[in-house]
XYZ file of C-alpha atoms in Angstrom:
665
model
C 5.126 -24.698 -38.811
C 2.812 -21.723 -39.291
C 0.954 -20.153 -36.081
C -2.431 -21.459 -37.668
C -1.381 -24.421 -38.194
C -0.042 -25.108 -35.148
C -2.859 -24.393 -33.002
C -5.545 -26.375 -35.338
C -3.083 -29.451 -35.007
C -3.170 -28.376 -31.254
C -6.735 -28.398 -31.273
C -7.003 -31.749 -32.660
C -4.483 -33.207 -30.364
C -6.910 -32.105 -27.555
C -9.968 -33.541 -29.076
C -9.039 -36.360 -31.234
C -11.555 -35.072 -33.687
C -12.952 -32.162 -34.481
C -14.967 -30.925 -37.337
C -13.838 -27.382 -38.985
C -16.774 -25.550 -37.694
C -15.605 -26.738 -34.171
C -12.271 -25.662 -35.027
C -12.790 -22.541 -35.756
C -14.948 -21.913 -32.911
C -11.812 -22.991 -30.881
C -9.203 -21.035 -32.037
C -11.155 -18.139 -33.409
C -10.107 -18.212 -37.067
C -12.996 -18.381 -39.857
C -14.317 -21.268 -41.010
C -12.966 -20.832 -44.456
C -9.437 -19.977 -43.210
C -9.776 -23.589 -40.808
C -10.713 -25.473 -44.064
C -7.819 -24.023 -46.358
C -5.465 -25.339 -43.202
C -6.750 -28.346 -43.211
C -6.863 -29.268 -46.422
C -2.872 -28.171 -46.325
C -2.254 -30.633 -43.499
C -4.085 -33.698 -45.507
C -1.659 -32.646 -47.835
C 1.131 -33.123 -46.102
C -0.163 -35.966 -44.311
C -0.392 -34.829 -40.726
C -4.280 -34.581 -40.749
C -6.875 -37.568 -41.724
C -10.100 -38.501 -39.699
C -7.928 -37.004 -37.047
C -3.872 -36.120 -36.299
C -2.064 -38.972 -37.669
C 1.343 -40.225 -36.098
C 3.394 -37.700 -38.634
C 0.811 -34.696 -36.945
C 1.693 -35.686 -33.332
C 5.038 -35.720 -34.652
C 5.232 -32.352 -36.214
C 3.669 -30.678 -33.010
C 6.409 -32.729 -30.929
C 9.140 -29.881 -31.191
C 6.599 -27.026 -29.519
C 5.912 -30.119 -26.292
C 6.508 -28.014 -23.014
C 9.541 -29.774 -20.937
C 8.411 -27.965 -17.467
C 7.101 -25.443 -15.096
C 9.390 -23.306 -12.792
C 7.272 -21.522 -9.653
C 9.273 -19.408 -8.182
C 8.396 -19.493 -4.757
C 11.518 -18.416 -2.774
C 10.339 -14.761 -1.334
C 10.030 -13.702 1.772
C 6.627 -11.761 1.064
C 7.757 -8.650 3.100
C 4.316 -6.824 1.915
C 2.328 -9.932 3.649
C 3.498 -9.258 7.130
C 2.864 -10.229 10.047
C 1.245 -13.543 8.593
C 4.269 -14.526 5.922
C 6.025 -14.483 9.405
C 4.615 -17.741 9.701
C 3.287 -18.452 6.091
C 4.984 -18.039 2.775
C 2.420 -16.633 0.291
C 2.498 -19.783 -1.948
C 1.049 -21.442 0.751
C -2.094 -18.771 1.357
C -5.620 -20.320 1.464
C -7.736 -18.423 -1.107
C -11.112 -19.430 -2.055
C -10.399 -22.778 -0.273
C -7.473 -23.598 -1.973
C -3.260 -23.348 -1.700
C -2.410 -20.870 -3.913
C 0.912 -23.188 -5.382
C -1.100 -26.211 -5.100
C -3.989 -24.799 -7.066
C -1.083 -23.838 -9.996
C 0.436 -27.096 -9.543
C -2.881 -28.907 -9.882
C -3.453 -26.226 -13.022
C -0.614 -27.700 -14.711
C -0.856 -31.454 -13.917
C -4.210 -30.930 -15.369
C -2.676 -29.523 -18.786
C -0.453 -32.285 -18.972
C 2.876 -30.866 -17.570
C 4.604 -32.953 -15.040
C 7.547 -32.129 -14.371
C 7.462 -29.379 -12.157
C 9.949 -27.479 -10.462
C 9.538 -25.229 -7.431
C 12.013 -23.061 -6.119
C 12.040 -21.887 -2.432
C 14.210 -20.411 -0.309
C 12.379 -18.426 2.560
C 10.412 -20.815 5.426
C 11.335 -23.733 2.617
C 10.686 -26.787 5.102
C 6.811 -25.718 4.496
C 6.938 -26.673 0.859
C 8.942 -29.928 1.286
C 5.205 -32.103 1.361
C 4.990 -30.874 -2.013
C 6.939 -33.676 -3.278
C 5.481 -36.114 -1.598
C 2.001 -35.272 -2.756
C 2.045 -33.825 -6.277
C 6.006 -35.371 -6.885
C 7.258 -32.191 -7.663
C 10.888 -31.412 -7.601
C 12.334 -29.003 -5.196
C 15.609 -26.659 -5.516
C 16.900 -24.531 -2.799
C 17.533 -20.851 -3.589
C 19.797 -20.267 -0.428
C 20.011 -16.814 -1.962
C 16.846 -15.814 -1.650
C 17.258 -12.991 1.334
C 20.081 -11.430 -0.521
C 19.036 -11.085 -4.116
C 15.939 -10.523 -6.244
C 14.090 -13.322 -8.433
C 16.910 -13.785 -10.913
C 18.825 -15.736 -8.232
C 15.927 -18.353 -7.988
C 15.676 -18.937 -12.040
C 19.730 -19.193 -11.778
C 19.245 -22.039 -9.177
C 16.985 -23.497 -11.601
C 19.195 -23.028 -14.698
C 19.535 -26.766 -15.183
C 15.861 -26.977 -15.832
C 14.968 -23.886 -17.941
C 14.046 -25.594 -21.377
C 10.599 -25.497 -22.847
C 9.285 -24.102 -19.586
C 6.509 -21.895 -18.161
C 7.865 -19.319 -15.362
C 5.383 -18.817 -12.845
C 4.901 -17.373 -9.514
C 3.628 -19.105 -6.338
C 1.182 -16.583 -5.442
C -0.637 -16.195 -8.723
C -4.453 -17.065 -8.896
C -6.052 -18.404 -12.338
C -9.812 -18.281 -12.337
C -9.178 -20.786 -15.163
C -6.513 -23.217 -16.346
C -4.263 -21.210 -18.894
C -1.629 -23.657 -19.302
C -0.985 -25.908 -22.207
C 1.220 -29.145 -22.798
C 2.200 -27.389 -26.162
C 2.944 -23.856 -26.671
C 3.782 -22.453 -30.680
C 6.213 -19.919 -28.966
C 7.742 -17.445 -25.748
C 5.281 -15.249 -24.688
C 4.290 -13.174 -21.139
C 0.874 -12.937 -20.370
C -0.408 -9.377 -19.761
C -3.597 -7.703 -18.388
C -4.949 -4.455 -19.215
C -5.275 -1.398 -16.808
C -6.994 1.986 -17.325
C -5.352 4.195 -14.530
C -1.839 4.737 -13.628
C -0.761 1.467 -12.455
C 3.248 0.764 -10.615
C 3.419 -2.221 -13.027
C 5.477 -3.508 -16.376
C 3.881 -2.074 -19.438
C 4.102 -2.889 -22.887
C 4.863 0.273 -24.561
C 6.093 -0.555 -28.285
C 5.607 -4.029 -30.274
C 7.675 -4.873 -32.914
C 4.785 -7.293 -35.237
C 4.306 -10.097 -32.786
C 6.812 -9.352 -30.278
C 7.214 -7.001 -27.667
C 9.941 -4.141 -28.398
C 9.407 -1.818 -25.458
C 8.914 -1.989 -21.729
C 8.540 0.488 -19.008
C 7.814 0.481 -15.293
C 4.899 2.363 -14.318
C 2.017 3.780 -16.721
C -1.685 3.502 -17.627
C -4.428 2.521 -20.470
C -2.111 -0.181 -21.844
C -1.328 -3.743 -21.278
C 1.230 -4.594 -17.988
C 3.114 -7.873 -17.471
C 1.518 -9.840 -15.030
C 1.296 -13.795 -14.333
C 3.331 -16.562 -15.973
C 5.714 -16.701 -18.939
C 6.706 -19.214 -21.205
C 10.091 -19.809 -22.480
C 10.940 -21.379 -25.988
C 13.427 -23.483 -26.681
C 15.331 -20.649 -28.021
C 14.529 -17.931 -25.592
C 15.756 -20.131 -22.956
C 19.524 -20.869 -24.402
C 20.198 -16.852 -24.970
C 18.603 -16.138 -21.693
C 20.471 -18.963 -19.278
C 23.305 -17.833 -21.512
C 23.229 -14.398 -20.642
C 22.427 -15.186 -17.110
C 25.711 -17.038 -16.639
C 27.567 -14.329 -18.041
C 26.619 -11.207 -16.301
C 25.499 -13.207 -12.733
C 27.920 -12.248 -11.055
C 30.058 -10.522 -13.615
C 27.000 -7.814 -14.368
C 25.554 -8.049 -11.151
C 21.987 -9.995 -12.769
C 21.687 -11.593 -9.340
C 20.466 -8.439 -8.043
C 17.585 -7.781 -10.980
C 14.318 -9.222 -11.258
C 13.256 -11.177 -14.065
C 11.456 -8.371 -16.015
C 13.720 -5.674 -15.265
C 16.642 -8.645 -16.835
C 14.477 -8.981 -19.847
C 14.061 -5.252 -20.748
C 18.083 -5.309 -20.636
C 18.198 -7.953 -23.580
C 14.479 -7.031 -25.080
C 16.407 -7.003 -28.520
C 16.967 -10.614 -28.391
C 14.846 -11.856 -25.972
C 11.619 -12.044 -28.018
C 7.877 -12.526 -25.624
C 4.804 -12.478 -27.717
C 2.231 -10.106 -25.759
C -0.648 -12.460 -24.470
C -3.565 -10.889 -23.608
C -5.693 -11.866 -20.429
C -8.905 -10.307 -19.603
C -9.256 -8.926 -16.182
C -10.754 -11.731 -14.510
C -8.611 -14.388 -15.172
C -5.391 -14.124 -13.635
C -5.196 -12.127 -9.687
C -1.981 -11.403 -8.357
C -1.998 -10.350 -4.801
C 0.410 -7.757 -3.697
C -0.971 -7.060 -0.383
C -3.283 -9.157 2.559
C -5.801 -6.245 1.831
C -5.582 -7.619 -1.748
C -6.365 -10.937 -0.775
C -9.112 -10.244 1.791
C -10.831 -7.977 -1.357
C -11.130 -11.080 -3.271
C -12.177 -13.839 -0.811
C -13.805 -12.312 2.305
C -13.348 -15.946 4.439
C -9.188 -15.243 3.891
C -9.717 -12.721 7.084
C -10.937 -16.012 9.005
C -8.349 -18.683 7.910
C -5.346 -15.600 8.561
C -6.939 -15.093 12.093
C -6.766 -19.048 12.980
C -3.219 -18.782 11.472
C -1.827 -16.462 13.394
C -3.806 -17.401 16.575
C -1.861 -20.764 16.375
C 1.257 -19.513 15.138
C 3.774 -20.363 18.216
C 5.300 -16.830 19.364
C 9.377 -17.522 20.193
C 10.372 -16.721 23.584
C 10.432 -13.490 24.680
C 14.019 -12.546 26.622
C 12.898 -11.912 29.935
C 13.823 -8.105 30.540
C 10.812 -7.846 27.060
C 8.167 -9.477 29.214
C 6.553 -6.581 30.354
C 5.841 -5.978 26.726
C 3.756 -9.092 26.118
C 0.099 -7.477 26.065
C 1.628 -3.960 23.983
C 0.560 -3.722 20.765
C 2.316 -1.170 18.366
C -0.064 1.324 16.653
C -0.081 0.654 12.911
C -1.072 2.868 10.096
C -3.599 1.941 7.459
C -1.606 0.997 4.561
C -2.027 0.801 0.863
C -0.220 0.323 -2.396
C -2.855 2.670 -3.599
C -1.722 6.294 -4.941
C -4.877 7.400 -5.419
C -7.912 8.539 -3.992
C -6.654 7.744 -0.718
C -9.396 9.663 1.287
C -8.416 7.722 4.104
C -4.581 8.957 5.847
C -5.986 13.134 5.737
C -2.998 13.699 3.320
C -2.772 17.339 1.578
C -3.299 15.479 -2.034
C -2.402 19.255 -3.701
C 0.795 18.666 -2.559
C 3.161 21.273 -1.197
C 4.739 24.323 -3.146
C 6.774 24.099 -6.255
C 9.400 25.934 -3.966
C 9.897 23.143 -2.222
C 10.735 20.748 -5.058
C 13.242 23.679 -6.390
C 15.218 22.867 -3.565
C 16.199 19.155 -4.730
C 17.705 20.908 -7.527
C 19.918 22.703 -4.750
C 21.234 19.730 -2.824
C 24.595 18.831 -2.176
C 26.781 16.266 -1.011
C 27.321 17.816 1.772
C 23.888 17.577 2.304
C 23.933 14.171 2.680
C 27.082 13.551 3.975
C 27.815 15.809 6.822
C 26.168 16.323 10.118
C 24.723 20.041 10.259
C 26.327 21.375 13.019
C 26.024 25.139 12.735
C 25.447 27.411 15.742
C 21.661 28.635 14.268
C 18.973 26.316 12.820
C 17.939 27.707 9.928
C 14.524 26.252 10.136
C 14.236 27.344 13.674
C 14.977 30.896 12.388
C 12.423 30.801 9.902
C 9.793 29.509 12.015
C 10.674 32.152 14.858
C 9.960 34.837 12.352
C 7.038 33.477 10.488
C 5.154 32.678 13.754
C 6.881 35.709 15.356
C 7.723 33.506 18.285
C 11.092 33.240 20.520
C 13.522 30.686 18.904
C 13.437 29.230 22.868
C 9.519 28.256 22.640
C 10.236 26.388 19.970
C 11.295 22.962 19.143
C 11.386 20.858 15.987
C 11.306 17.229 15.960
C 10.524 14.794 12.852
C 6.643 14.771 12.509
C 4.082 15.133 14.984
C 3.592 11.914 15.571
C 7.399 11.289 17.041
C 6.596 14.596 19.237
C 3.766 12.764 20.757
C 5.873 9.574 21.408
C 8.504 12.146 22.968
C 5.988 13.773 25.088
C 4.477 10.803 26.229
C 7.917 9.272 27.170
C 9.091 12.177 29.096
C 5.737 12.948 31.127
C 4.841 9.204 31.906
C 5.868 7.251 35.049
C 4.470 3.576 35.359
C 0.748 3.432 36.292
C -0.339 7.282 35.698
C -3.519 8.583 34.105
C -4.096 10.761 31.312
C -7.264 11.897 29.927
C -7.825 11.420 26.081
C -10.812 12.719 23.925
C -13.478 10.076 22.808
C -13.859 9.527 19.992
C -10.064 10.279 19.247
C -6.919 9.284 17.617
C -6.218 5.559 18.761
C -2.785 6.283 18.570
C -2.841 8.336 21.862
C -4.114 5.288 23.692
C -1.405 3.287 22.549
C 1.299 5.976 23.431
C -0.486 5.095 26.959
C -0.605 1.552 27.236
C 3.350 1.535 25.900
C 4.392 3.383 28.917
C 1.886 1.251 31.318
C -0.174 3.631 31.991
C -4.084 4.432 32.147
C -6.602 6.671 30.014
C -9.593 7.926 30.914
C -11.978 9.682 28.329
C -13.788 12.902 28.110
C -16.373 13.187 25.664
C -16.731 15.171 22.391
C -20.609 15.186 21.631
C -22.424 15.216 18.359
C -25.315 18.014 18.123
C -27.165 18.645 14.960
C -24.276 18.987 12.230
C -21.712 20.248 14.552
C -19.347 17.882 16.945
C -17.648 20.290 20.092
C -16.029 19.381 23.051
C -17.968 18.256 26.516
C -15.944 20.986 28.277
C -18.184 19.963 31.517
C -17.313 16.452 31.184
C -12.993 16.972 30.492
C -13.091 19.889 33.654
C -14.668 17.240 36.091
C -12.675 14.611 35.436
C -9.729 16.786 35.017
C -10.388 17.844 38.920
C -11.335 14.158 39.616
C -8.558 12.506 38.370
C -5.341 14.902 38.300
C -3.856 13.301 34.943
C -0.670 13.712 34.040
C -1.784 14.523 30.881
C -4.590 15.955 29.251
C -5.124 15.448 25.250
C -6.229 18.519 23.365
C -6.989 17.811 19.703
C -7.914 21.012 17.719
C -8.930 20.489 15.031
C -10.291 17.540 16.349
C -9.739 14.072 14.903
C -11.834 12.717 13.596
C -14.674 14.631 14.204
C -13.175 18.245 13.177
C -14.319 20.239 15.501
C -12.522 23.050 16.690
C -11.622 24.811 20.380
C -11.608 28.183 21.100
C -8.772 29.576 22.243
C -10.341 31.322 25.623
C -11.690 27.298 26.246
C -7.633 25.700 25.490
C -6.103 28.259 28.440
C -8.833 27.711 30.525
C -7.999 24.141 30.746
C -4.771 24.808 31.249
C -4.957 27.181 33.844
C -7.174 25.204 36.118
C -4.779 22.488 35.506
C -1.589 23.314 36.948
C -1.017 20.044 37.928
C -1.226 18.094 34.307
C 0.474 18.924 31.026
C -1.862 19.981 28.480
C -0.808 18.474 25.406
C -2.086 20.203 22.484
C -2.404 18.989 19.288
C -2.373 21.083 16.008
C -1.593 18.880 13.163
C -4.635 20.022 11.453
C -4.030 23.257 12.086
C -4.112 25.974 9.084
C -7.598 24.905 7.468
C -10.389 27.473 9.778
C -9.207 30.899 11.378
C -6.818 31.240 14.203
C -8.429 31.504 17.644
C -5.669 30.662 19.857
C -3.422 33.079 20.786
C -0.305 30.696 20.761
C 2.590 33.114 22.144
C 0.452 34.271 24.998
C -0.481 30.577 26.145
C 3.624 29.590 26.189
C 5.120 32.523 27.320
C 2.314 32.845 30.455
C 2.043 28.878 31.078
C 4.825 25.944 31.491
C 2.360 23.224 31.658
C 1.180 23.178 28.273
C 2.870 21.957 24.744
C 1.686 22.526 21.274
C 2.405 20.106 18.020
C 2.053 21.246 14.873
C 3.371 19.312 11.249
C 4.441 20.518 8.026
C 2.607 17.058 6.806
C -1.057 17.953 6.396
C -1.585 22.222 5.888
C 1.903 21.999 3.806
C 1.938 19.038 2.277
C 5.313 17.259 3.330
C 4.145 14.339 4.584
C 6.758 12.035 3.464
C 9.412 14.804 4.825
C 8.629 13.822 8.412
C 9.048 17.286 9.910
C 6.987 18.352 13.113
C 7.629 21.457 15.104
C 6.177 22.420 18.167
C 5.787 25.392 21.034
C 6.347 25.337 24.937
C 8.018 27.412 27.470
C 11.704 28.236 27.672
C 11.298 26.886 30.868
C 10.729 23.506 29.873
C 11.962 23.026 26.320
C 15.068 21.631 27.577
C 13.272 18.581 29.245
C 11.572 17.875 25.982
C 14.945 18.353 24.119
C 15.956 15.185 26.131
C 14.133 13.095 23.905
C 14.532 14.992 20.824
C 16.852 14.160 17.908
C 20.292 13.783 18.939
C 20.949 15.486 15.347
C 18.736 17.918 13.696
C 15.852 16.908 11.261
C 18.147 16.158 8.125
C 18.547 19.382 6.026
C 16.758 18.096 3.116
C 13.410 18.289 4.994
C 14.221 21.470 6.359
C 15.130 23.441 3.783
C 11.918 22.131 2.336
C 9.825 23.295 5.062
C 11.827 26.777 4.763
C 10.614 26.969 1.281
C 6.768 26.083 2.070
C 7.396 28.521 4.761
C 7.942 31.610 1.850
C 4.859 30.394 -0.042
C 2.254 32.305 1.717
C 0.799 32.893 -1.612
C 0.441 29.116 -2.796
C -0.967 27.500 0.578
C -3.326 30.402 1.040
C -4.838 29.405 -2.528
C -4.796 25.794 -2.274
C -6.391 25.903 1.589
C -9.183 28.552 0.061
C -9.953 25.778 -2.507
C -10.186 22.910 -0.088
C -12.520 24.625 2.245
C -14.407 25.619 -0.772
C -14.713 21.803 -1.557
C -15.257 21.119 1.696
C -18.345 23.215 2.668
C -19.491 21.858 -1.090
C -19.451 18.179 0.276
C -20.766 18.541 3.489
C -23.894 20.385 1.989
C -24.093 18.048 -0.983
C -23.811 14.966 1.555
C -26.585 16.683 3.682
C -28.578 17.141 1.148
C -29.350 13.145 0.946
C -31.441 11.227 3.068
C -30.361 9.168 6.241
C -27.187 11.433 6.004
C -25.343 13.833 8.808
C -22.460 15.072 7.389
C -20.514 17.353 10.040
C -19.250 20.964 9.700
C -15.272 20.742 10.023
C -12.664 22.931 10.381
C -9.741 20.208 8.980
C -8.774 18.799 5.932
C -11.286 16.135 6.546
C -15.292 15.793 7.512
C -17.343 13.011 9.317
C -20.301 12.221 8.323
C -22.932 9.552 10.059
C -25.345 7.270 7.683
C -28.082 6.169 9.980
C -29.612 3.033 8.654
C -26.643 2.091 6.206
C -24.171 -0.362 6.350
C -21.286 1.959 6.760
C -18.424 -0.890 6.351
C -20.549 -1.942 3.192
C -20.147 1.711 1.832
C -16.478 1.411 2.763
C -16.181 -1.702 0.264
C -18.036 -0.561 -2.176
C -16.221 3.252 -2.188
C -12.467 1.011 -2.254
C -14.025 -0.966 -5.332
C -14.277 2.175 -7.396
C -11.115 3.051 -5.955
C -12.024 5.673 -3.007
C -10.915 4.825 0.417
C -12.377 6.256 3.760
C -12.017 5.693 7.337
C -14.622 4.582 9.851
C -14.524 5.283 13.596
C -16.785 4.451 16.381
C -18.823 7.079 18.131
C -20.350 5.210 20.637
C -22.878 2.790 19.233
C -22.664 3.926 16.159
C -19.957 3.641 12.793
C -19.096 6.637 11.129
C -16.871 7.799 8.451
C -13.736 10.355 8.278
C -13.415 11.169 4.719
C -10.498 13.530 3.516
C -10.950 16.387 1.228
C -9.494 15.583 -1.782
C -9.278 17.718 -5.358
C -12.604 18.499 -6.414
C -13.158 15.842 -9.220
C -12.168 13.243 -7.260
C -14.480 14.223 -4.311
C -17.001 14.651 -6.720
C -16.541 10.707 -7.546
C -16.866 9.638 -3.905
C -19.983 11.270 -3.684
C -21.509 10.008 -6.907
C -20.693 6.678 -5.370
C -22.145 7.716 -1.837
C -25.434 8.820 -3.329
C -26.147 5.625 -5.643
C -25.226 3.108 -2.636
C -27.717 5.322 -0.089
C -30.401 5.454 -2.282
C -30.394 1.926 -2.920
C -28.840 0.571 0.157
C -31.185 2.227 2.698
C -31.717 -0.744 5.309
C -35.087 -1.855 6.327
């Protein structure tokens, strides 16, 4: 039977009877073509005034046997919610995801539905009584990929829909008769880390690659025809243990056998199917999901904590903003220009010894390079796994329960989190806005330092989130006048403004200051996790008590040395970043109701008076631009990382349009 004949017979099966014009509308065929097919079908006795018994018999080989819904996964990207509720049981737009899918299948005439469960499997058992589904348990869900779920359901794989429990179909895509095997696909203009169809052989997919853009990628349900299923199961049984097929996801198994396992490409419009990779994805799709999530989390019974850990009951870990997005990330203060090519060249020189042996050499080559680059004695330098880890170590070594820390306000919430982890308290000093600049309120800082004698005074320069910078003389004044406090100078954003602090003088003259820097920002090596800093040699061994037992891994350290050697590259991109920063600030300040503040970092702070800042953030996010918000008194401000010119122009255009159309009142 041809596909045209099948589609027309199927529409007659659904409608009982329909004119050629109506069939043309439903199938997308020309009316003349429908007339021709109907004539042939009538000659064969399949169609009369409607579908005949012979026509029904002709459709029977195309009848869908069942649907297999994979619901065994642990949904790690849905944490912490998936500790209590599997993704398939999320309530989205007022409906449980898997229930919506089951009801769509039943409405389409598919009544044998197999649900493969594993993680929190008991929570799915009610579906058996409510819908009559068949529950199949995958006991290997936690160690193998979703091929293990198909293996568990192997006896049911026939003419089958294969679905994921957490997909949301805006319309019912299921049918009780299907012509041939297919894989649903959606189109992506920009880059996506999905399985993209790159070649076709007639109607069938001939090549799929991971990651791509401007093309169709597989998503949603697949349909296995009878011949497809027989071959799929044959290969799966042969290779499950022998060739480790159990460790594959279905897409990779299909790619392995793509020359024999033939899927058609079934194109879906963008708004037909949603796949939720994270909680943020669900919240963007359904704002009410937040309330349901919060209710579930509030009602979830926490597991009993061992008595030795009860002191941490009310202490929460600081978490950075998460995203699966790789572009438009203006909320993490990364250096989007990336590191020097010399850093990448390091990867070509990596040896087995770099991976399997501890670096026990008498001298640390990165320490040597830092000493030479910054003209500092080696005894005044330390290295750690990122500047956030330096801060953590400083707090751990310095603080005792009940002590006080003085923090900037506004400031990075990580500082306060570290204070609470050590059962201490904090007070804040002001960082104040004045026209187009922020600055530290020195009077407030000094008065509170004198009153409190805090164990640690944290100074961030350039300051996060405002971008302002302290002069070296101001820093030294604070250090000199607070000999009983440790001054923690966090210079994570060092390098984007003229150097005004004589670091060597500070650490040689004073033993109550520690300066933290990083290779993450200026040098563009955020994922290599290398922090370094300076302090007087007399206290270096004390902070060394909480440094890693073994040195930061040699690959990261070799990249850091390479970065230090390419001064020309970093001066060039820094000049470009600063130029874009000044253009962006000036452009924003020409908009009504907007104040963009001068910055010495690779980000800027901006205030939007009378404009819904959260709505602006959401508007930018819809266009692929992510920003951060922070509270300053009663005002909610934005913090926006400076990226390449094209990205910043896109961000500015969105902001400009939003400001022009969303002024409150």
